XYZ file of C-alpha atoms in Angstrom:
196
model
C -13.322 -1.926 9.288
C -11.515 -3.868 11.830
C -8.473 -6.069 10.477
C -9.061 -8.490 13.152
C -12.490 -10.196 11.225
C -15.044 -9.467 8.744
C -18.195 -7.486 9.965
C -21.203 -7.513 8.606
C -23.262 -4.581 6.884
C -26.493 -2.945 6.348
C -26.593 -4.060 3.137
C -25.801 -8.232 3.987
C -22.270 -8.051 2.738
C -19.134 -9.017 4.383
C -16.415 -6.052 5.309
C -12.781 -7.405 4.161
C -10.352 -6.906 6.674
C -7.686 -4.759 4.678
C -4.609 -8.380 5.044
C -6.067 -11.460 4.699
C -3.980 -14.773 4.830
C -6.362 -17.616 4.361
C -7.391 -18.773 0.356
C -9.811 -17.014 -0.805
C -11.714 -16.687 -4.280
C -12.981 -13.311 -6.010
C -14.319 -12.547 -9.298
C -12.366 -9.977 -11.308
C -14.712 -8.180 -14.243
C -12.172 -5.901 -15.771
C -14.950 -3.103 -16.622
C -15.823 -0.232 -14.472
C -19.155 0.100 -12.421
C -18.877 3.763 -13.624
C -20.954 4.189 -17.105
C -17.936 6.501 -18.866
C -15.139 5.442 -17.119
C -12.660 2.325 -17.350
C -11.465 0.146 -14.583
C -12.244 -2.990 -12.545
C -14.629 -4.698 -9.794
C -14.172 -7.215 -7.561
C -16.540 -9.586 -5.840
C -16.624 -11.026 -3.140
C -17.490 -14.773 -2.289
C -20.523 -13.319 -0.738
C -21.017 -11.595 -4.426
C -20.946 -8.019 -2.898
C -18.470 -5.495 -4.306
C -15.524 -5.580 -2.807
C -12.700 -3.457 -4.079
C -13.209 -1.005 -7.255
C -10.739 1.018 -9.854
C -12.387 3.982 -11.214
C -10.343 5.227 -14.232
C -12.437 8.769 -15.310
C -9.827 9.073 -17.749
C -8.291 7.579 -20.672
C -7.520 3.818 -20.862
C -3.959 3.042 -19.566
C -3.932 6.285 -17.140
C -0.737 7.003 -15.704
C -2.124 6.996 -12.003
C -5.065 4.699 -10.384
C -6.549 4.240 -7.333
C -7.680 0.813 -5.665
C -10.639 1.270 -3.658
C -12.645 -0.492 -0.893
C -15.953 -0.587 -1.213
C -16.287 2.415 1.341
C -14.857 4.115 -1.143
C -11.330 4.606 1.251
C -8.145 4.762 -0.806
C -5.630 1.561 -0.270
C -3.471 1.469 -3.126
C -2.269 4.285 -5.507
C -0.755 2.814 -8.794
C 1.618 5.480 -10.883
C 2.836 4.602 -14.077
C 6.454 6.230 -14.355
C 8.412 6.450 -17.600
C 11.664 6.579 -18.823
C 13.674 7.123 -22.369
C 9.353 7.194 -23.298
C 9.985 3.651 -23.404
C 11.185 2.289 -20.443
C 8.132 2.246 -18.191
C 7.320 0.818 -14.799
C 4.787 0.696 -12.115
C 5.275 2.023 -9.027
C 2.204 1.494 -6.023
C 2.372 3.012 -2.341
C 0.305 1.862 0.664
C -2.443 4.464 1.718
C -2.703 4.513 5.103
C -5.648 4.283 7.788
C -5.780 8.234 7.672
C -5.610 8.533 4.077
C -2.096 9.205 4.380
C 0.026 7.617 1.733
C 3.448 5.714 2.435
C 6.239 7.842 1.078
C 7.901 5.015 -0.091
C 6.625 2.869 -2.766
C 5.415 -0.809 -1.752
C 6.341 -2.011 -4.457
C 7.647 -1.668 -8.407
C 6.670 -3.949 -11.201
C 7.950 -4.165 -14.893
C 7.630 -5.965 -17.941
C 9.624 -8.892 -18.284
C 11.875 -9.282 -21.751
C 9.219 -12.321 -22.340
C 5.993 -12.484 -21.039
C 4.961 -11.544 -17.912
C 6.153 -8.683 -15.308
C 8.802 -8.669 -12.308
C 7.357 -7.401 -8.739
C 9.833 -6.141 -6.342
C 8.703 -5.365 -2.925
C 10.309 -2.489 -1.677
C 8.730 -2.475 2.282
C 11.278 -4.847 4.540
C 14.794 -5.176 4.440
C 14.862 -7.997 2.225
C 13.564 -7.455 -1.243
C 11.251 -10.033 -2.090
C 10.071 -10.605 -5.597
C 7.249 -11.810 -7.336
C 6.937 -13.103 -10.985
C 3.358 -12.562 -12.926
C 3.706 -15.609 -15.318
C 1.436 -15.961 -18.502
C 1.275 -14.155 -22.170
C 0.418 -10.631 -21.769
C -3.086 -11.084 -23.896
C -4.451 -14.288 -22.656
C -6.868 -14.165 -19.458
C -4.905 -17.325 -17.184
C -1.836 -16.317 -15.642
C -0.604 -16.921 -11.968
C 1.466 -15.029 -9.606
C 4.518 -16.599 -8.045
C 6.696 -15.967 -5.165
C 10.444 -15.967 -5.068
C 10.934 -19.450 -4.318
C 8.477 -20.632 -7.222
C 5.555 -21.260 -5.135
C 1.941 -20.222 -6.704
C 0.463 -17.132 -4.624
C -2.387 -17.092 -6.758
C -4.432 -17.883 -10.353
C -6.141 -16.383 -12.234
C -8.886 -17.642 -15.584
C -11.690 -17.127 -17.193
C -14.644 -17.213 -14.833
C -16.758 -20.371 -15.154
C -20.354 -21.162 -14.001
C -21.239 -24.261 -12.145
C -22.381 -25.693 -14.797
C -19.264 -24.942 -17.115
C -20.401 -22.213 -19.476
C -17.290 -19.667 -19.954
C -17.837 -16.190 -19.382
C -16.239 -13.899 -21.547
C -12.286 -12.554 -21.209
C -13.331 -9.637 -18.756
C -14.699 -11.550 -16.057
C -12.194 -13.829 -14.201
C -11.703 -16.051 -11.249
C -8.613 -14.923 -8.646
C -7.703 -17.745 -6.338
C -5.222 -16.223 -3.928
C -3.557 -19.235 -1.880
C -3.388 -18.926 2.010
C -0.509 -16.693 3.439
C -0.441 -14.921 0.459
C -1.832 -10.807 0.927
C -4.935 -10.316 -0.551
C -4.122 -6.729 -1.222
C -1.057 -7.262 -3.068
C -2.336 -10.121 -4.853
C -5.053 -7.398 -5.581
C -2.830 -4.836 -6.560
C -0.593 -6.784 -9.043
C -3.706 -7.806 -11.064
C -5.030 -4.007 -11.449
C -0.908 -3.782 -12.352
C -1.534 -6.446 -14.979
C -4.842 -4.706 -16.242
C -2.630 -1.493 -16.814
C 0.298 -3.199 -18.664
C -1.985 -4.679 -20.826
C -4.233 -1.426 -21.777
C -6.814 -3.176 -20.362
C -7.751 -0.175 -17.794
């Protein structure tokens, strides 16, 4: 799909352009659309799928993929360890060709409290990002550098205000933030937690 705007489909849903900038909303349900595997979907505003992680194997896999709904590779996630405690997560950018980046994007880790530390790793300036929020609770947010909110994320809740359960959550991603990335640091999230 072009990056320039959203097309539409056979099927009535949207294409994503691959870097969006304006706010947008998904839903996040942090299951699989594959019977035996684990992973997440997201939706769409148009309620079309989105992005996918397939996880065939075990929960808390050392490597991931983040998927369009074309099924094209964007992100690959790696979990890298070290002293078999240290760990960290590294991603790289795939490419229009399917070619991945041969440097990583970016590297999170667990914060000594509660959250995780993003480092972008593209530019010459390494920005960071902070995921704020206790590593078993569903609400969290991801914040820039200078403290600004890139994006929230809750429990999912209907218009008529009936909770859904912990595995199906709201992402608001502010404008000028990446959609990708924001994308990316919650399948991160998913993975620190064991919940992938």
């Amino acid at each position: 799909p072009s990056s320039s705007a959203a097309s539409s489909s056979e099927d009535g849903c949207q294409s994503l352009p691959g870097e969006q900038k304006q706010q947008a909303v998904y839903t996040v349900w942090m299951k699989s659309l594959v019977f035996s595997g684990n992973g997440c979907t997201v939706y769409g505003a148009d309620g079309c799928v989105a992005y996918r992680v397939d996880n065939y194997g075990c929960r808390g896999s050392r490597e991931v993929f983040f998927i369009d709904r074309a099924g094209n590779n964007l992100i690959r996630i790696q979990r890298k360890s070290f002293c078999c405690m240290l760990r960290r997560w590294e991603a790289h950018r795939c490419l229009d060709d399917g070619e991945e980046t041969t440097r990583p994007w970016f590297r999170a880790r667990k914060a000594w409290r509660n959250g995780a530390v993003v480092t972008m790793l593209g530019g010459s300036e390494r920005t960071t990002y902070r995921i704020e929020g206790c590593s078993r609770k569903s609400d969290y947010r991801i914040t820039g550098a200078d403290g600004a909110v890139a994006a929230a994320i809750g429990r999912k809740q209907t218009a008529s205000g009936v909770v859904l359960g912990e595995d199906v959550l709201t992402l608001t991603v502010g404008s000028g933030a990446d959609h990708l990335l924001i994308l990316g640091l919650v399948v991160v999230r998913g993975l620190m937690n064991r919940c992938l």
